[in-house]
Short mmCIF file of C-alpha atoms in Angstrom, two decimals:
data_model
loop_
_atom_site.label_atom_id
_atom_site.label_comp_id
_atom_site.label_asym_id
_atom_site.label_seq_id
_atom_site.Cartn_x
_atom_site.Cartn_y
_atom_site.Cartn_z
CA MET A 1 80.43 95.72 208.34
CA ARG A 2 79.88 92.20 209.57
CA GLY A 3 76.91 90.21 208.31
CA ALA A 4 74.52 88.28 210.46
CA PRO A 5 75.76 84.86 211.64
CA LEU A 6 74.62 81.87 209.60
CA SER A 7 73.37 80.01 212.63
CA GLY A 8 72.65 80.65 216.26
CA ARG A 9 74.85 77.69 217.25
CA PRO A 10 78.54 77.28 216.37
CA PRO A 11 79.43 74.37 214.08
CA ARG A 12 80.58 71.14 215.67
CA ALA A 13 84.31 70.59 215.87
CA THR A 14 83.88 67.07 214.49
CA PRO A 15 81.80 67.00 211.29
CA LEU A 16 79.85 64.04 210.07
CA ARG A 17 80.84 62.24 206.92
CA VAL A 18 78.03 60.44 205.11
CA GLU A 19 79.06 57.08 203.72
CA ILE A 20 77.05 54.79 201.49
CA SER A 21 77.50 51.20 202.55
CA ALA A 22 77.07 47.98 200.60
CA VAL A 23 73.44 46.89 200.54
CA SER A 24 71.22 44.30 198.97
CA VAL A 25 69.97 45.24 195.53
CA GLY A 26 66.34 45.26 196.56
CA THR A 27 66.57 47.96 199.24
CA GLY A 28 68.62 50.68 197.55
CA ALA A 29 71.33 52.66 199.31
CA ARG A 30 71.53 52.79 203.09
CA ILE A 31 73.05 55.96 204.51
CA ARG A 32 75.24 55.79 207.58
CA ALA A 33 76.63 58.92 209.27
CA ASP A 34 79.93 58.30 211.05
CA PRO A 35 81.79 60.90 213.12
CA VAL A 36 85.33 61.29 211.77
CA PRO A 37 88.11 63.60 212.91
CA SER A 38 88.57 66.76 210.86
CA LEU A 39 91.96 67.95 209.66
CA ARG A 40 90.89 71.54 210.31
CA PRO A 41 87.98 73.28 212.03
CA CYS A 42 84.73 72.99 210.12
CA ASP A 43 83.77 76.62 209.65
CA ALA A 44 80.41 77.99 208.52
CA LEU A 45 81.58 78.49 204.92
CA ALA A 46 82.68 74.86 204.59
CA MET A 47 79.34 73.70 205.95
CA ARG A 48 77.49 75.88 203.45
CA VAL A 49 79.57 74.50 200.55
CA ASP A 50 78.87 70.95 201.71
CA ARG A 51 75.11 71.63 201.82
CA GLU A 52 75.24 73.09 198.30
CA GLN A 53 77.12 70.04 196.99
CA ARG A 54 74.51 67.71 198.47
CA ARG A 55 71.63 69.73 197.01
CA PHE A 56 73.35 69.66 193.62
CA GLY A 57 73.74 65.88 193.85
CA ARG A 58 70.03 65.47 194.58
CA ARG A 59 69.10 67.70 191.64
CA MET A 60 71.35 65.85 189.21
CA PHE A 61 70.64 62.28 190.27
CA GLY A 62 67.06 62.72 191.44
CA GLU A 63 65.84 59.84 193.54
CA THR A 64 68.12 57.28 191.88
CA PRO A 65 69.70 55.09 194.59
CA LEU A 66 73.46 54.58 194.68
CA VAL A 67 74.53 51.04 195.52
CA MET A 68 78.09 50.39 196.70
CA VAL A 69 79.43 46.93 195.86
CA GLU A 70 82.42 46.00 198.01
CA ASP A 71 82.45 42.21 198.41
CA THR A 72 82.08 39.11 196.26
CA ALA A 73 78.61 38.15 197.50
CA SER A 74 77.20 41.62 196.80
CA LEU A 75 78.78 41.63 193.34
CA GLU A 76 77.19 38.30 192.48
CA LYS A 77 73.75 39.58 193.57
CA VAL A 78 74.14 42.77 191.54
CA VAL A 79 75.28 40.87 188.46
CA ALA A 80 72.28 38.54 188.70
CA GLU A 81 70.00 41.58 188.57
CA LEU A 82 71.93 43.36 185.81
CA LEU A 83 71.85 40.29 183.58
CA LYS A 84 68.10 40.90 183.33
CA CYS A 85 68.68 44.38 181.87
CA PRO A 86 68.89 44.80 178.09
CA ILE A 87 71.08 47.93 178.40
CA ILE A 88 73.55 49.22 180.99
CA GLY A 89 76.00 52.10 181.19
CA VAL A 90 79.61 51.26 182.11
CA ASP A 91 82.69 53.27 183.01
CA THR A 92 85.92 52.70 184.92
CA GLU A 93 88.41 54.69 186.97
CA ALA A 94 92.12 53.89 187.30
CA ASP A 95 95.17 55.42 188.97
CA SER A 96 97.38 55.99 185.91
CA PHE A 97 98.15 59.61 186.84
CA HIS A 98 99.60 58.57 190.20
CA HIS A 99 101.17 55.10 189.84
CA TYR A 100 103.61 53.72 187.30
CA GLN A 101 101.93 50.31 187.20
CA GLU A 102 98.36 51.45 186.84
CA LYS A 103 95.40 49.39 187.98
CA LEU A 104 91.63 49.38 187.77
CA CYS A 105 90.22 51.08 190.88
CA LEU A 106 86.46 51.44 190.23
CA VAL A 107 83.83 50.11 187.87
CA GLN A 108 80.66 52.17 187.59
CA VAL A 109 77.46 50.68 186.19
CA SER A 110 74.01 52.21 185.74
CA ASP A 111 70.76 50.54 184.77
CA ALA A 112 67.40 52.24 184.29
CA THR A 113 66.75 52.55 188.05
CA ARG A 114 70.04 52.47 189.97
CA ASP A 115 73.68 53.56 189.90
CA TYR A 116 76.29 51.09 191.10
CA ILE A 117 79.91 51.66 192.13
CA ILE A 118 81.93 48.45 192.21
CA ASP A 119 85.22 48.45 194.12
CA PRO A 120 87.70 45.94 192.63
CA LEU A 121 90.26 46.82 195.31
CA LYS A 122 88.00 45.23 197.93
CA ILE A 123 86.45 42.34 195.97
CA GLU A 124 88.35 39.05 195.95
CA ASP A 125 86.49 37.30 193.10
CA PHE A 126 85.68 39.53 190.12
CA SER A 127 84.64 36.72 187.76
CA SER A 128 80.89 37.37 187.96
CA LEU A 129 81.39 40.85 186.50
CA GLY A 130 83.05 39.20 183.51
CA THR A 131 79.93 37.11 183.01
CA LEU A 132 77.91 40.32 182.71
CA LEU A 133 80.26 42.33 180.53
CA GLU A 134 80.89 39.45 178.13
CA ASP A 135 77.18 38.70 177.68
CA ARG A 136 76.26 39.69 174.10
CA ASN A 137 72.58 40.00 175.03
CA VAL A 138 73.29 43.05 177.19
CA VAL A 139 74.23 46.32 175.47
CA LYS A 140 77.06 48.13 177.28
CA ILE A 141 77.13 51.89 176.77
CA LEU A 142 80.54 53.49 177.17
CA HIS A 143 81.91 56.91 176.34
CA GLY A 144 85.31 56.80 174.64
CA GLY A 145 85.56 53.24 175.88
CA ASP A 146 88.95 52.22 174.47
CA TYR A 147 90.75 52.69 177.80
CA ASP A 148 87.97 50.95 179.74
CA VAL A 149 88.15 47.94 177.42
CA VAL A 150 91.94 47.72 177.79
CA SER A 151 91.83 48.10 181.60
CA LEU A 152 89.21 45.39 182.09
CA LYS A 153 91.12 43.02 179.81
CA ARG A 154 94.52 43.74 181.40
CA ASP A 155 93.51 43.47 185.05
CA HIS A 156 90.70 40.91 185.00
CA GLY A 157 90.77 39.16 181.62
CA ILE A 158 87.32 40.55 180.72
CA ASN A 159 86.51 40.92 177.01
CA ILE A 160 83.59 43.34 177.02
CA GLN A 161 81.05 42.64 174.27
CA ASN A 162 78.19 44.48 172.52
CA ILE A 163 79.32 48.09 172.96
CA PHE A 164 77.56 51.32 172.07
CA ASP A 165 80.11 54.14 172.32
CA THR A 166 78.48 57.54 172.81
CA MET A 167 81.63 59.48 171.92
CA ILE A 168 81.91 57.71 168.56
CA ALA A 169 78.21 58.36 167.99
CA ALA A 170 78.67 62.09 168.63
CA GLN A 171 81.62 62.16 166.24
CA PHE A 172 79.63 60.39 163.52
CA LEU A 173 76.94 63.04 163.95
CA GLY A 174 79.48 65.82 163.56
CA LEU A 175 78.69 67.42 166.91
CA PRO A 176 81.14 70.26 167.65
CA ARG A 177 81.86 69.05 171.19
CA PHE A 178 81.73 65.35 172.02
CA GLY A 179 83.10 65.06 175.56
CA LEU A 180 80.71 63.40 178.00
CA ALA A 181 80.26 66.58 180.05
CA ASP A 182 79.53 68.51 176.83
CA LEU A 183 76.88 66.02 175.73
CA ILE A 184 75.21 65.92 179.15
CA LYS A 185 75.07 69.71 179.19
CA ARG A 186 73.75 69.85 175.60
CA PHE A 187 70.98 67.28 175.93
CA PHE A 188 70.08 67.28 179.64
CA GLY A 189 71.14 70.70 180.90
CA HIS A 190 73.34 69.43 183.75
CA THR A 191 76.88 70.67 184.30
CA ILE A 192 79.35 67.94 185.24
CA ASP A 193 82.40 69.03 187.22
CA LYS A 194 85.43 67.10 185.88
CA LYS A 195 87.88 68.25 188.56
CA TYR A 196 88.31 64.70 189.86
CA GLN A 197 89.36 63.30 186.48
CA ARG A 198 92.98 63.10 187.70
CA HIS A 199 92.11 62.00 191.23
CA ASP A 200 94.07 59.10 192.73
CA TRP A 201 91.26 56.55 192.56
CA ALA A 202 93.33 54.00 194.47
CA SER A 203 93.07 56.13 197.62
CA ARG A 204 90.45 55.28 200.22
CA PRO A 205 88.04 56.27 201.66
CA LEU A 206 85.95 57.64 198.84
CA PHE A 207 84.08 60.77 199.91
CA PRO A 208 80.64 61.90 198.65
CA GLU A 209 82.15 64.22 196.05
CA HIS A 210 84.18 61.31 194.61
CA LEU A 211 81.10 59.09 194.47
CA ASP A 212 79.08 61.82 192.74
CA TYR A 213 81.81 62.27 190.14
CA ALA A 214 82.08 58.52 189.51
CA ARG A 215 78.35 57.85 189.18
CA GLY A 216 77.95 60.91 186.96
CA ASP A 217 79.99 59.13 184.28
CA THR A 218 77.31 56.43 183.85
CA HIS A 219 74.09 57.95 185.22
CA PHE A 220 73.08 59.59 181.93
CA LEU A 221 74.46 57.01 179.48
CA ILE A 222 71.22 55.09 178.85
CA ALA A 223 69.26 58.27 178.10
CA LEU A 224 72.15 59.63 176.04
CA ARG A 225 72.21 56.48 173.92
CA GLU A 226 68.50 56.89 173.15
CA VAL A 227 69.06 60.43 171.89
CA LEU A 228 72.15 59.63 169.85
CA GLN A 229 70.77 56.39 168.41
CA LEU A 230 67.70 58.24 167.11
CA LYS A 231 69.89 60.90 165.52
CA LEU A 232 72.13 58.25 163.94
CA LYS A 233 69.09 56.54 162.43
CA ARG A 234 67.82 59.81 160.99
CA ALA A 235 71.27 60.56 159.58
CA GLY A 236 71.59 57.09 158.06
CA ARG A 237 74.75 56.41 160.05
CA LEU A 238 73.62 53.83 162.61
CA ALA A 239 75.04 50.83 160.75
CA ALA A 240 78.40 52.57 160.34
CA HIS A 241 78.45 53.36 164.06
CA GLU A 242 77.66 49.74 164.96
CA GLU A 243 80.49 48.54 162.73
CA GLU A 244 82.93 51.00 164.31
CA CYS A 245 82.00 49.80 167.81
CA ARG A 246 82.73 46.20 166.80
CA ILE A 247 86.26 46.96 165.62
#
């Protein structure tokens, strides 16, 4: 027996894709809806899934703005703001699963109020990011950051300084599961979908589900550091963790 239709009107043949464009730091993300051709008809089920994904993104990220950084001028403005922050979360995405000569394809950064996605494939001058990541006065939180450190050094000559590695912290605490998704689930109750871990991050455009995945890798890092740092202090292992992160 057929169920009732989801809507009185049929879905449009051409769906809307929501893109987040580069903006000034002070105004947060600006949303632009552009009609784009669909590879297949957008049926009611696909529309329902899309709505659920967007609701999930709002629940997980709250009201935190996402700022896309896609040109040199925007990067310089963002760096000027981030240099005022004592702590930031950092992650990277590369295309090693798809290209023999891998390259850095995204740099994600989160501060206490915003998530940033920086696109090195579109930015001509990346030197200002080096100024930020090499500043010893700013703590950079990474999770299993060995590969991020190597990628930034290889592609842009950036020697990232003053690292707090949340994976190493979880290992020092003897936690049974120390993947980032495991820690986010344990301490914050959110489930992170890692299905885009092997995505070809060199491909463009980036769709909302790719942006949600990327920002999810840094969005919780500042809060996670606070939890793990307190536990390390109580366990008497904070100094050992700091030494390990300097090696």
